[in-house]
Amino acid sequence: MKLLLNYFSATGNTAKIAKVLEEAFAAAGAEVDLHDITPYSRRREKIELKPYQAVVFGAPIHSWRAPRLVREWMRTLDGQGKKCSMFFSYGGFGVHPTHYSTRKILEEQGFIVVSSAEFPASHTFNIGGWRAMAGRPDVTDFAAAKEYAERTYKRFTGEDPAVTGEFEKTDYTEETLDAIEAFRFKVLTQLPGRGGDDCSMCMICEELCPSGAMNAEPGEADKEKCIACLGCVHNCPDSVLKINDMSQGWALKLQMEQITEDEMRKKKSRIYL
Ligand SMILES: Cc1cc2nc3c(=O)[nH]c(=O)nc-3n(C[C@H](O)[C@H](O)[C@H](O)COP(=O)(O)O)c2cc1C
Ligand code: SF4
Ligand code: SF4
């Protein structure tokens, strides 16, 4: 069986899970094509799904959904009745309604969703001083990822004929979720920028920016395009791209989410089959 494993990963967490899944699917007998859809250019290429018997989609959770760029890209696909599975990395806070809403998009595009999974991972905003899920994903998450691939593979081959069950529906409208998404800029008050610092002008920040927001020349992000993924800050070899210090807001974030750091650390990877 030939599988296409797509993933979006700005700071590498989802990519780590994708790598484990690739190996586990291959060990189960699949021929896997790993396809990184993070760069802007990759999402513009037409994807030929004909050679594949099944497709896997991986993304981080951004404000309770798959990132906008991923949702938009999914809407360009023709699922042709193929089986697919989903997986998400998330920073220890909200997950709902990501599984439900992403499955809805994929089904509307003609896919049959057979499984899903979520994996705790270091929160992107730890770059700015938060302390959510540091050190994750770890060996326990990788073991869960392996199990997820093994069980999903049986659904892909038909050895297990089931499709995934219902996910908890959401009462939030797309407009409300858009407003929640916009709220990230209340936390990230200073978009990635170089300020007065010199750099080697390697252009990596501009080339890797998934939304086309980063202009390496002045070292500035365009607020209209930026999705706050912090890939540019994470990947800058000279470490000169900065954001605002978010450490002051960490205690308030925990209070708002009604969770402690200890409770958060106990969260485990979950497989939905
Ligand atoms: C803009 C933005 C929004 C996020 N929203 C959530 C969220 O709603 N819930 C959560 O638990 N983590 C959230 N995170 C954390 C990421 O889901 C998490 O760090 C993820 O593993 C990043 O994946 P990547 O390294 O593959 O980019 C958010 C991160 C960013 C950048
Ligand atoms: S990635 Fe960093 S070093 Fe490279 S151009 Fe951008 S700011 Fe400069
Ligand atoms: S400019 Fe914005 S969208 Fe582009 S990599 Fe940086 S944070 Fe992500």
PDB file of C-alpha atoms and ligand atoms in Angstrom:
ATOM      1  CA  MET A   1       0.000   0.000   0.000  1.00  0.00           C
ATOM      2  CA  LYS A   2       1.245   3.459  -0.948  1.00  0.00           C
ATOM      3  CA  LEU A   3       0.587   6.228   1.603  1.00  0.00           C
ATOM      4  CA  LEU A   4       0.968   9.984   1.339  1.00  0.00           C
ATOM      5  CA  LEU A   5       1.838  11.474   4.728  1.00  0.00           C
ATOM      6  CA  ASN A   6       1.341  15.264   4.665  1.00  0.00           C
ATOM      7  CA  TYR A   7       2.319  17.417   7.585  1.00  0.00           C
ATOM      8  CA  PHE A   8       2.576  21.091   8.461  1.00  0.00           C
ATOM      9  CA  SER A   9       5.104  21.981  11.141  1.00  0.00           C
ATOM     10  CA  ALA A  10       6.448  25.467  11.808  1.00  0.00           C
ATOM     11  CA  THR A  11       8.683  24.666  14.786  1.00  0.00           C
ATOM     12  CA  GLY A  12       9.267  20.938  14.354  1.00  0.00           C
ATOM     13  CA  ASN A  13       6.905  19.242  16.838  1.00  0.00           C
ATOM     14  CA  THR A  14       4.434  17.861  14.312  1.00  0.00           C
ATOM     15  CA  ALA A  15       7.404  16.881  12.139  1.00  0.00           C
ATOM     16  CA  LYS A  16       8.787  14.703  14.971  1.00  0.00           C
ATOM     17  CA  ILE A  17       5.508  12.787  15.191  1.00  0.00           C
ATOM     18  CA  ALA A  18       5.322  12.544  11.393  1.00  0.00           C
ATOM     19  CA  LYS A  19       8.770  10.911  11.333  1.00  0.00           C
ATOM     20  CA  VAL A  20       7.721   8.275  13.893  1.00  0.00           C
ATOM     21  CA  LEU A  21       4.530   7.601  11.932  1.00  0.00           C
ATOM     22  CA  GLU A  22       6.489   7.263   8.694  1.00  0.00           C
ATOM     23  CA  GLU A  23       8.701   4.591  10.248  1.00  0.00           C
ATOM     24  CA  ALA A  24       5.779   2.766  11.900  1.00  0.00           C
ATOM     25  CA  PHE A  25       3.670   2.723   8.715  1.00  0.00           C
ATOM     26  CA  ALA A  26       6.704   1.454   6.781  1.00  0.00           C
ATOM     27  CA  ALA A  27       7.327  -1.262   9.376  1.00  0.00           C
ATOM     28  CA  ALA A  28       3.673  -2.312   9.008  1.00  0.00           C
ATOM     29  CA  GLY A  29       4.213  -2.780   5.261  1.00  0.00           C
ATOM     30  CA  ALA A  30       3.361   0.577   3.648  1.00  0.00           C
ATOM     31  CA  GLU A  31       5.394   2.525   1.133  1.00  0.00           C
ATOM     32  CA  VAL A  32       5.299   6.053   2.581  1.00  0.00           C
ATOM     33  CA  ASP A  33       5.874   9.400   0.853  1.00  0.00           C
ATOM     34  CA  LEU A  34       6.517  12.062   3.493  1.00  0.00           C
ATOM     35  CA  HIS A  35       5.301  15.450   2.279  1.00  0.00           C
ATOM     36  CA  ASP A  36       6.091  18.622   4.207  1.00  0.00           C
ATOM     37  CA  ILE A  37       3.416  21.184   3.330  1.00  0.00           C
ATOM     38  CA  THR A  38       4.794  23.933   5.602  1.00  0.00           C
ATOM     39  CA  PRO A  39       6.521  26.000   2.891  1.00  0.00           C
ATOM     40  CA  TYR A  40       4.196  28.278   0.955  1.00  0.00           C
ATOM     41  CA  SER A  41       5.428  26.850  -2.381  1.00  0.00           C
ATOM     42  CA  ARG A  42       4.520  23.253  -1.397  1.00  0.00           C
ATOM     43  CA  ARG A  43       0.880  24.148  -0.843  1.00  0.00           C
ATOM     44  CA  ARG A  44       0.682  25.663  -4.309  1.00  0.00           C
ATOM     45  CA  GLU A  45       1.835  22.469  -6.056  1.00  0.00           C
ATOM     46  CA  LYS A  46      -0.975  20.291  -7.379  1.00  0.00           C
ATOM     47  CA  ILE A  47      -1.079  17.028  -5.476  1.00  0.00           C
ATOM     48  CA  GLU A  48      -1.696  13.887  -7.482  1.00  0.00           C
ATOM     49  CA  LEU A  49      -3.494  11.477  -5.154  1.00  0.00           C
ATOM     50  CA  LYS A  50      -4.104   8.724  -7.735  1.00  0.00           C
ATOM     51  CA  PRO A  51      -0.981   6.675  -6.844  1.00  0.00           C
ATOM     52  CA  TYR A  52      -1.952   6.564  -3.155  1.00  0.00           C
ATOM     53  CA  GLN A  53      -4.350   4.183  -1.448  1.00  0.00           C
ATOM     54  CA  ALA A  54      -4.598   6.344   1.689  1.00  0.00           C
ATOM     55  CA  VAL A  55      -3.554   9.748   2.973  1.00  0.00           C
ATOM     56  CA  VAL A  56      -2.424  11.034   6.392  1.00  0.00           C
ATOM     57  CA  PHE A  57      -2.749  14.661   7.509  1.00  0.00           C
ATOM     58  CA  GLY A  58      -0.759  16.161  10.392  1.00  0.00           C
ATOM     59  CA  ALA A  59      -0.819  19.692  11.796  1.00  0.00           C
ATOM     60  CA  PRO A  60      -0.347  21.686  14.977  1.00  0.00           C
ATOM     61  CA  ILE A  61      -3.430  23.026  16.714  1.00  0.00           C
ATOM     62  CA  HIS A  62      -3.667  26.795  16.301  1.00  0.00           C
ATOM     63  CA  SER A  63      -6.468  28.363  18.367  1.00  0.00           C
ATOM     64  CA  TRP A  64      -8.579  25.179  18.539  1.00  0.00           C
ATOM     65  CA  ARG A  65      -8.351  24.356  14.853  1.00  0.00           C
ATOM     66  CA  ALA A  66      -5.876  23.243  12.253  1.00  0.00           C
ATOM     67  CA  PRO A  67      -3.944  26.367  11.142  1.00  0.00           C
ATOM     68  CA  ARG A  68      -5.821  28.525   8.622  1.00  0.00           C
ATOM     69  CA  LEU A  69      -3.232  27.801   5.914  1.00  0.00           C
ATOM     70  CA  VAL A  70      -3.768  24.065   6.368  1.00  0.00           C
ATOM     71  CA  ARG A  71      -7.551  24.415   6.277  1.00  0.00           C
ATOM     72  CA  GLU A  72      -7.310  26.440   3.071  1.00  0.00           C
ATOM     73  CA  TRP A  73      -4.964  23.893   1.507  1.00  0.00           C
ATOM     74  CA  MET A  74      -7.242  20.986   2.455  1.00  0.00           C
ATOM     75  CA  ARG A  75     -10.080  22.728   0.653  1.00  0.00           C
ATOM     76  CA  THR A  76      -8.120  22.473  -2.628  1.00  0.00           C
ATOM     77  CA  LEU A  77      -7.909  18.647  -2.474  1.00  0.00           C
ATOM     78  CA  ASP A  78     -10.113  16.054  -4.136  1.00  0.00           C
ATOM     79  CA  GLY A  79     -10.318  13.070  -1.797  1.00  0.00           C
ATOM     80  CA  GLN A  80     -11.743  10.697  -4.438  1.00  0.00           C
ATOM     81  CA  GLY A  81     -13.281   8.541  -1.692  1.00  0.00           C
ATOM     82  CA  LYS A  82      -9.850   7.648  -0.285  1.00  0.00           C
ATOM     83  CA  LYS A  83      -9.340   6.694   3.335  1.00  0.00           C
ATOM     84  CA  CYS A  84      -7.412   9.154   5.437  1.00  0.00           C
ATOM     85  CA  SER A  85      -6.345   9.765   9.012  1.00  0.00           C
ATOM     86  CA  MET A  86      -5.488  12.918  10.970  1.00  0.00           C
ATOM     87  CA  PHE A  87      -3.083  13.772  13.775  1.00  0.00           C
ATOM     88  CA  PHE A  88      -2.354  16.946  15.718  1.00  0.00           C
ATOM     89  CA  SER A  89       0.342  18.259  18.034  1.00  0.00           C
ATOM     90  CA  TYR A  90      -0.835  20.758  20.633  1.00  0.00           C
ATOM     91  CA  GLY A  91       0.644  22.794  23.458  1.00  0.00           C
ATOM     92  CA  GLY A  92      -1.349  21.406  26.395  1.00  0.00           C
ATOM     93  CA  PHE A  93      -4.320  23.771  26.240  1.00  0.00           C
ATOM     94  CA  GLY A  94      -7.460  23.599  24.085  1.00  0.00           C
ATOM     95  CA  VAL A  95      -7.988  20.886  21.501  1.00  0.00           C
ATOM     96  CA  HIS A  96     -11.738  20.964  20.977  1.00  0.00           C
ATOM     97  CA  PRO A  97     -13.125  21.291  18.265  1.00  0.00           C
ATOM     98  CA  THR A  98     -10.075  20.540  16.087  1.00  0.00           C
ATOM     99  CA  HIS A  99     -10.830  16.878  15.374  1.00  0.00           C
ATOM    100  CA  TYR A 100     -14.455  17.608  14.559  1.00  0.00           C
ATOM    101  CA  SER A 101     -13.839  20.620  12.333  1.00  0.00           C
ATOM    102  CA  THR A 102     -10.886  19.118  10.428  1.00  0.00           C
ATOM    103  CA  ARG A 103     -12.766  15.898   9.818  1.00  0.00           C
ATOM    104  CA  LYS A 104     -15.674  17.934   8.461  1.00  0.00           C
ATOM    105  CA  ILE A 105     -13.410  19.669   5.933  1.00  0.00           C
ATOM    106  CA  LEU A 106     -11.811  16.402   4.826  1.00  0.00           C
ATOM    107  CA  GLU A 107     -15.190  14.706   4.427  1.00  0.00           C
ATOM    108  CA  GLU A 108     -16.507  17.637   2.432  1.00  0.00           C
ATOM    109  CA  GLN A 109     -13.467  17.197   0.163  1.00  0.00           C
ATOM    110  CA  GLY A 110     -14.374  13.542  -0.418  1.00  0.00           C
ATOM    111  CA  PHE A 111     -12.138  11.673   2.061  1.00  0.00           C
ATOM    112  CA  ILE A 112     -13.228   8.962   4.511  1.00  0.00           C
ATOM    113  CA  VAL A 113     -11.645   9.668   7.901  1.00  0.00           C
ATOM    114  CA  VAL A 114     -10.747   6.419   9.685  1.00  0.00           C
ATOM    115  CA  SER A 115      -8.749   7.646  12.691  1.00  0.00           C
ATOM    116  CA  SER A 116      -7.324  10.635  14.500  1.00  0.00           C
ATOM    117  CA  ALA A 117      -4.860  11.354  17.287  1.00  0.00           C
ATOM    118  CA  GLU A 118      -3.488  14.203  19.394  1.00  0.00           C
ATOM    119  CA  PHE A 119       0.005  14.536  20.836  1.00  0.00           C
ATOM    120  CA  PRO A 120       1.092  17.019  23.545  1.00  0.00           C
ATOM    121  CA  ALA A 121       4.076  19.094  22.438  1.00  0.00           C
ATOM    122  CA  SER A 122       6.098  22.048  23.630  1.00  0.00           C
ATOM    123  CA  HIS A 123       3.930  25.151  23.118  1.00  0.00           C
ATOM    124  CA  THR A 124       5.211  27.489  20.406  1.00  0.00           C
ATOM    125  CA  PHE A 125       4.831  30.452  22.742  1.00  0.00           C
ATOM    126  CA  ASN A 126       7.418  28.913  25.102  1.00  0.00           C
ATOM    127  CA  ILE A 127       9.776  30.807  22.750  1.00  0.00           C
ATOM    128  CA  GLY A 128       8.332  33.944  24.364  1.00  0.00           C
ATOM    129  CA  GLY A 129       8.485  32.713  27.956  1.00  0.00           C
ATOM    130  CA  TRP A 130       5.538  30.314  28.505  1.00  0.00           C
ATOM    131  CA  ARG A 131       6.260  26.920  30.087  1.00  0.00           C
ATOM    132  CA  ALA A 132       3.682  24.632  28.496  1.00  0.00           C
ATOM    133  CA  MET A 133       4.569  21.022  27.763  1.00  0.00           C
ATOM    134  CA  ALA A 134       8.325  21.581  27.620  1.00  0.00           C
ATOM    135  CA  GLY A 135      10.148  18.393  26.620  1.00  0.00           C
ATOM    136  CA  ARG A 136       7.174  16.934  24.755  1.00  0.00           C
ATOM    137  CA  PRO A 137       6.663  15.009  22.599  1.00  0.00           C
ATOM    138  CA  ASP A 138       8.681  12.402  24.507  1.00  0.00           C
ATOM    139  CA  VAL A 139       9.121   8.623  24.405  1.00  0.00           C
ATOM    140  CA  THR A 140       5.585   8.009  25.699  1.00  0.00           C
ATOM    141  CA  ASP A 141       4.145  10.171  22.916  1.00  0.00           C
ATOM    142  CA  PHE A 142       6.319   8.426  20.321  1.00  0.00           C
ATOM    143  CA  ALA A 143       5.085   5.035  21.592  1.00  0.00           C
ATOM    144  CA  ALA A 144       1.496   6.271  21.216  1.00  0.00           C
ATOM    145  CA  ALA A 145       2.303   7.486  17.698  1.00  0.00           C
ATOM    146  CA  LYS A 146       3.647   4.046  16.802  1.00  0.00           C
ATOM    147  CA  GLU A 147       0.495   2.374  18.126  1.00  0.00           C
ATOM    148  CA  TYR A 148      -1.665   4.883  16.255  1.00  0.00           C
ATOM    149  CA  ALA A 149       0.096   4.056  12.964  1.00  0.00           C
ATOM    150  CA  GLU A 150      -0.178   0.299  13.522  1.00  0.00           C
ATOM    151  CA  ARG A 151      -3.907   0.488  14.265  1.00  0.00           C
ATOM    152  CA  THR A 152      -4.604   3.008  11.504  1.00  0.00           C
ATOM    153  CA  TYR A 153      -2.800   0.822   8.979  1.00  0.00           C
ATOM    154  CA  LYS A 154      -5.290  -1.983   9.684  1.00  0.00           C
ATOM    155  CA  ARG A 155      -8.100   0.449   8.897  1.00  0.00           C
ATOM    156  CA  PHE A 156      -6.383   1.499   5.698  1.00  0.00           C
ATOM    157  CA  THR A 157      -5.959  -2.119   4.507  1.00  0.00           C
ATOM    158  CA  GLY A 158      -9.504  -3.091   5.545  1.00  0.00           C
ATOM    159  CA  GLU A 159      -8.326  -5.698   8.097  1.00  0.00           C
ATOM    160  CA  ASP A 160     -10.217  -3.463  10.527  1.00  0.00           C
ATOM    161  CA  PRO A 161     -13.218  -2.229   8.492  1.00  0.00           C
ATOM    162  CA  ALA A 162     -14.358   0.480  10.946  1.00  0.00           C
ATOM    163  CA  VAL A 163     -14.172   4.223  10.393  1.00  0.00           C
ATOM    164  CA  THR A 164     -13.607   6.624  13.231  1.00  0.00           C
ATOM    165  CA  GLY A 165     -16.531   7.464  15.524  1.00  0.00           C
ATOM    166  CA  GLU A 166     -18.149  10.846  16.081  1.00  0.00           C
ATOM    167  CA  PHE A 167     -16.164  13.709  17.595  1.00  0.00           C
ATOM    168  CA  GLU A 168     -17.762  16.095  20.039  1.00  0.00           C
ATOM    169  CA  LYS A 169     -19.606  18.697  17.979  1.00  0.00           C
ATOM    170  CA  THR A 170     -18.928  22.366  18.439  1.00  0.00           C
ATOM    171  CA  ASP A 171     -21.445  25.113  19.219  1.00  0.00           C
ATOM    172  CA  TYR A 172     -18.930  27.709  18.046  1.00  0.00           C
ATOM    173  CA  THR A 173     -19.540  29.264  14.668  1.00  0.00           C
ATOM    174  CA  GLU A 174     -16.644  29.790  12.269  1.00  0.00           C
ATOM    175  CA  GLU A 175     -16.932  33.524  13.031  1.00  0.00           C
ATOM    176  CA  THR A 176     -16.468  32.927  16.773  1.00  0.00           C
ATOM    177  CA  LEU A 177     -13.512  30.656  16.093  1.00  0.00           C
ATOM    178  CA  ASP A 178     -12.030  33.320  13.795  1.00  0.00           C
ATOM    179  CA  ALA A 179     -12.344  35.820  16.657  1.00  0.00           C
ATOM    180  CA  ILE A 180     -10.598  33.369  19.019  1.00  0.00           C
ATOM    181  CA  GLU A 181      -7.867  32.981  16.402  1.00  0.00           C
ATOM    182  CA  ALA A 182      -7.418  36.754  16.162  1.00  0.00           C
ATOM    183  CA  PHE A 183      -6.962  36.857  19.952  1.00  0.00           C
ATOM    184  CA  ARG A 184      -3.405  35.444  19.551  1.00  0.00           C
ATOM    185  CA  PHE A 185      -2.246  38.932  18.592  1.00  0.00           C
ATOM    186  CA  LYS A 186      -3.344  40.160  22.013  1.00  0.00           C
ATOM    187  CA  VAL A 187      -0.645  37.856  23.394  1.00  0.00           C
ATOM    188  CA  LEU A 188       1.893  38.236  20.604  1.00  0.00           C
ATOM    189  CA  THR A 189       1.956  42.029  20.657  1.00  0.00           C
ATOM    190  CA  GLN A 190       5.295  42.269  18.857  1.00  0.00           C
ATOM    191  CA  LEU A 191       5.410  40.264  15.646  1.00  0.00           C
ATOM    192  CA  PRO A 192       8.727  38.594  14.756  1.00  0.00           C
ATOM    193  CA  GLY A 193      11.208  41.270  13.763  1.00  0.00           C
ATOM    194  CA  ARG A 194      14.941  41.920  13.660  1.00  0.00           C
ATOM    195  CA  GLY A 195      14.912  45.398  15.106  1.00  0.00           C
ATOM    196  CA  GLY A 196      18.317  46.992  14.642  1.00  0.00           C
ATOM    197  CA  ASP A 197      20.291  43.732  14.754  1.00  0.00           C
ATOM    198  CA  ASP A 198      22.569  42.700  11.893  1.00  0.00           C
ATOM    199  CA  CYS A 199      22.263  39.244  10.416  1.00  0.00           C
ATOM    200  CA  SER A 200      23.910  37.081   7.754  1.00  0.00           C
ATOM    201  CA  MET A 201      20.945  37.628   5.371  1.00  0.00           C
ATOM    202  CA  CYS A 202      20.627  33.903   4.807  1.00  0.00           C
ATOM    203  CA  MET A 203      16.967  34.472   3.753  1.00  0.00           C
ATOM    204  CA  ILE A 204      15.809  31.360   5.641  1.00  0.00           C
ATOM    205  CA  CYS A 205      13.097  33.273   7.499  1.00  0.00           C
ATOM    206  CA  GLU A 206      11.581  34.485   4.231  1.00  0.00           C
ATOM    207  CA  GLU A 207      11.972  31.161   2.412  1.00  0.00           C
ATOM    208  CA  LEU A 208      10.445  29.101   5.230  1.00  0.00           C
ATOM    209  CA  CYS A 209       7.631  31.475   6.207  1.00  0.00           C
ATOM    210  CA  PRO A 210       4.487  29.435   5.470  1.00  0.00           C
ATOM    211  CA  SER A 211       2.286  32.464   4.808  1.00  0.00           C
ATOM    212  CA  GLY A 212       4.675  34.640   2.793  1.00  0.00           C
ATOM    213  CA  ALA A 213       4.541  37.245   5.584  1.00  0.00           C
ATOM    214  CA  MET A 214       8.243  37.588   6.354  1.00  0.00           C
ATOM    215  CA  ASN A 215      10.368  40.051   4.422  1.00  0.00           C
ATOM    216  CA  ALA A 216      14.010  39.253   5.234  1.00  0.00           C
ATOM    217  CA  GLU A 217      15.345  42.536   3.876  1.00  0.00           C
ATOM    218  CA  PRO A 218      13.962  44.752   6.675  1.00  0.00           C
ATOM    219  CA  GLY A 219      13.402  41.683   8.909  1.00  0.00           C
ATOM    220  CA  GLU A 220       9.681  42.361   9.368  1.00  0.00           C
ATOM    221  CA  ALA A 221       6.485  40.321   9.324  1.00  0.00           C
ATOM    222  CA  ASP A 222       3.328  41.537   7.584  1.00  0.00           C
ATOM    223  CA  LYS A 223       0.531  41.436  10.179  1.00  0.00           C
ATOM    224  CA  GLU A 224      -2.170  40.773   7.584  1.00  0.00           C
ATOM    225  CA  LYS A 225      -0.454  37.566   6.441  1.00  0.00           C
ATOM    226  CA  CYS A 226       1.382  36.367   9.569  1.00  0.00           C
ATOM    227  CA  ILE A 227      -0.197  33.384  11.358  1.00  0.00           C
ATOM    228  CA  ALA A 228       2.095  33.727  14.411  1.00  0.00           C
ATOM    229  CA  CYS A 229       3.567  30.243  13.901  1.00  0.00           C
ATOM    230  CA  LEU A 230       7.031  31.521  14.991  1.00  0.00           C
ATOM    231  CA  GLY A 231       8.769  29.315  12.431  1.00  0.00           C
ATOM    232  CA  CYS A 232      10.960  32.271  11.459  1.00  0.00           C
ATOM    233  CA  VAL A 233      12.115  32.857  15.049  1.00  0.00           C
ATOM    234  CA  HIS A 234      12.691  29.135  15.631  1.00  0.00           C
ATOM    235  CA  ASN A 235      14.693  28.654  12.417  1.00  0.00           C
ATOM    236  CA  CYS A 236      16.773  31.859  12.345  1.00  0.00           C
ATOM    237  CA  PRO A 237      20.410  30.649  12.510  1.00  0.00           C
ATOM    238  CA  ASP A 238      21.601  33.987  13.958  1.00  0.00           C
ATOM    239  CA  SER A 239      18.823  34.107  16.613  1.00  0.00           C
ATOM    240  CA  VAL A 240      18.127  37.750  15.809  1.00  0.00           C
ATOM    241  CA  LEU A 241      14.376  37.565  15.222  1.00  0.00           C
ATOM    242  CA  LYS A 242      12.566  38.616  18.392  1.00  0.00           C
ATOM    243  CA  ILE A 243       9.025  38.724  19.740  1.00  0.00           C
ATOM    244  CA  ASN A 244       7.665  40.305  22.921  1.00  0.00           C
ATOM    245  CA  ASP A 245       8.357  38.738  26.313  1.00  0.00           C
ATOM    246  CA  MET A 246       5.262  36.683  27.180  1.00  0.00           C
ATOM    247  CA  SER A 247       6.458  35.411  30.564  1.00  0.00           C
ATOM    248  CA  GLN A 248       4.428  38.051  32.440  1.00  0.00           C
ATOM    249  CA  GLY A 249       1.202  36.662  30.963  1.00  0.00           C
ATOM    250  CA  TRP A 250       1.934  33.007  31.791  1.00  0.00           C
ATOM    251  CA  ALA A 251       0.250  32.919  35.222  1.00  0.00           C
ATOM    252  CA  LEU A 252      -2.815  34.671  33.782  1.00  0.00           C
ATOM    253  CA  LYS A 253      -2.979  32.181  30.902  1.00  0.00           C
ATOM    254  CA  LEU A 254      -2.999  29.261  33.382  1.00  0.00           C
ATOM    255  CA  GLN A 255      -5.681  31.003  35.413  1.00  0.00           C
ATOM    256  CA  MET A 256      -7.834  31.623  32.338  1.00  0.00           C
ATOM    257  CA  GLU A 257      -7.473  28.005  31.236  1.00  0.00           C
ATOM    258  CA  GLN A 258      -8.129  26.776  34.813  1.00  0.00           C
ATOM    259  CA  ILE A 259      -5.153  24.443  34.776  1.00  0.00           C
ATOM    260  CA  THR A 260      -1.864  24.148  36.674  1.00  0.00           C
ATOM    261  CA  GLU A 261       1.516  23.299  35.173  1.00  0.00           C
ATOM    262  CA  ASP A 262       1.421  19.955  37.020  1.00  0.00           C
ATOM    263  CA  GLU A 263      -1.987  19.039  35.621  1.00  0.00           C
ATOM    264  CA  MET A 264      -0.843  20.024  32.176  1.00  0.00           C
ATOM    265  CA  ARG A 265       2.272  17.836  32.344  1.00  0.00           C
ATOM    266  CA  LYS A 266       0.075  14.801  33.090  1.00  0.00           C
ATOM    267  CA  LYS A 267      -1.752  15.088  29.758  1.00  0.00           C
ATOM    268  CA  LYS A 268      -1.189  12.094  27.512  1.00  0.00           C
ATOM    269  CA  SER A 269      -1.334  11.450  23.810  1.00  0.00           C
ATOM    270  CA  ARG A 270      -4.789  10.263  22.743  1.00  0.00           C
ATOM    271  CA  ILE A 271      -5.783   8.016  19.895  1.00  0.00           C
ATOM    272  CA  TYR A 272      -9.306   8.218  18.450  1.00  0.00           C
ATOM    273  CA  LEU A 273     -10.182   5.032  16.595  1.00  0.00           C
TER     274      LEU A 273
HETATM  275  C1  LIG B   1      -0.850  30.736  16.844  1.00  0.00           C
HETATM  276  C2  LIG B   1      -0.809  29.506  17.701  1.00  0.00           C
HETATM  277  C3  LIG B   1      -1.966  29.045  18.294  1.00  0.00           C
HETATM  278  C4  LIG B   1      -1.913  27.922  19.134  1.00  0.00           C
HETATM  279  N1  LIG B   1      -3.078  27.472  19.683  1.00  0.00           N
HETATM  280  C5  LIG B   1      -3.047  26.402  20.506  1.00  0.00           C
HETATM  281  C6  LIG B   1      -4.248  25.911  21.106  1.00  0.00           C
HETATM  282  O1  LIG B   1      -5.365  26.381  20.815  1.00  0.00           O
HETATM  283  N2  LIG B   1      -4.146  24.886  21.977  1.00  0.00           N
HETATM  284  C7  LIG B   1      -2.943  24.321  22.296  1.00  0.00           C
HETATM  285  O2  LIG B   1      -2.919  23.436  23.141  1.00  0.00           O
HETATM  286  N3  LIG B   1      -1.794  24.714  21.692  1.00  0.00           N
HETATM  287  C8  LIG B   1      -1.824  25.731  20.803  1.00  0.00           C
HETATM  288  N4  LIG B   1      -0.664  26.142  20.193  1.00  0.00           N
HETATM  289  C9  LIG B   1       0.576  25.379  20.413  1.00  0.00           C
HETATM  290  C10 LIG B   1       0.910  24.447  19.246  1.00  0.00           C
HETATM  291  O3  LIG B   1      -0.228  23.690  18.890  1.00  0.00           O
HETATM  292  C11 LIG B   1       2.045  23.477  19.580  1.00  0.00           C
HETATM  293  O4  LIG B   1       3.131  24.109  20.129  1.00  0.00           O
HETATM  294  C12 LIG B   1       2.428  22.666  18.333  1.00  0.00           C
HETATM  295  O5  LIG B   1       3.086  21.503  18.755  1.00  0.00           O
HETATM  296  C13 LIG B   1       3.319  23.410  17.368  1.00  0.00           C
HETATM  297  O6  LIG B   1       3.621  22.554  16.309  1.00  0.00           O
HETATM  298  P1  LIG B   1       4.842  22.708  15.294  1.00  0.00           P
HETATM  299  O7  LIG B   1       6.098  22.705  16.112  1.00  0.00           O
HETATM  300  O8  LIG B   1       4.735  21.506  14.435  1.00  0.00           O
HETATM  301  O9  LIG B   1       4.633  23.992  14.570  1.00  0.00           O
HETATM  302  C14 LIG B   1      -0.688  27.246  19.360  1.00  0.00           C
HETATM  303  C15 LIG B   1       0.473  27.712  18.730  1.00  0.00           C
HETATM  304  C16 LIG B   1       0.423  28.824  17.921  1.00  0.00           C
HETATM  305  C17 LIG B   1       1.670  29.286  17.249  1.00  0.00           C
HETATM  306  S1  SF4 B   2      16.731  33.853   9.133  1.00  0.00           S
HETATM  307 FE1  SF4 B   2      17.752  35.230  10.588  1.00  0.00          FE
HETATM  308  S2  SF4 B   2      19.823  35.399   9.763  1.00  0.00           S
HETATM  309 FE2  SF4 B   2      18.555  34.645   8.082  1.00  0.00          FE
HETATM  310  S3  SF4 B   2      17.833  36.494   6.984  1.00  0.00           S
HETATM  311 FE3  SF4 B   2      16.272  35.973   8.497  1.00  0.00          FE
HETATM  312  S4  SF4 B   2      16.794  37.235  10.263  1.00  0.00           S
HETATM  313 FE4  SF4 B   2      18.640  37.150   8.976  1.00  0.00          FE
HETATM  314  S1  SF4 B   3       6.374  35.824   9.747  1.00  0.00           S
HETATM  315 FE1  SF4 B   3       4.635  34.999  10.866  1.00  0.00          FE
HETATM  316  S2  SF4 B   3       3.817  33.368   9.547  1.00  0.00           S
HETATM  317 FE2  SF4 B   3       5.895  33.846   8.819  1.00  0.00          FE
HETATM  318  S3  SF4 B   3       7.204  32.358   9.855  1.00  0.00           S
HETATM  319 FE3  SF4 B   3       7.200  34.228  11.085  1.00  0.00          FE
HETATM  320  S4  SF4 B   3       5.550  33.922  12.587  1.00  0.00           S
HETATM  321 FE4  SF4 B   3       5.242  32.398  10.946  1.00  0.00          FE
END
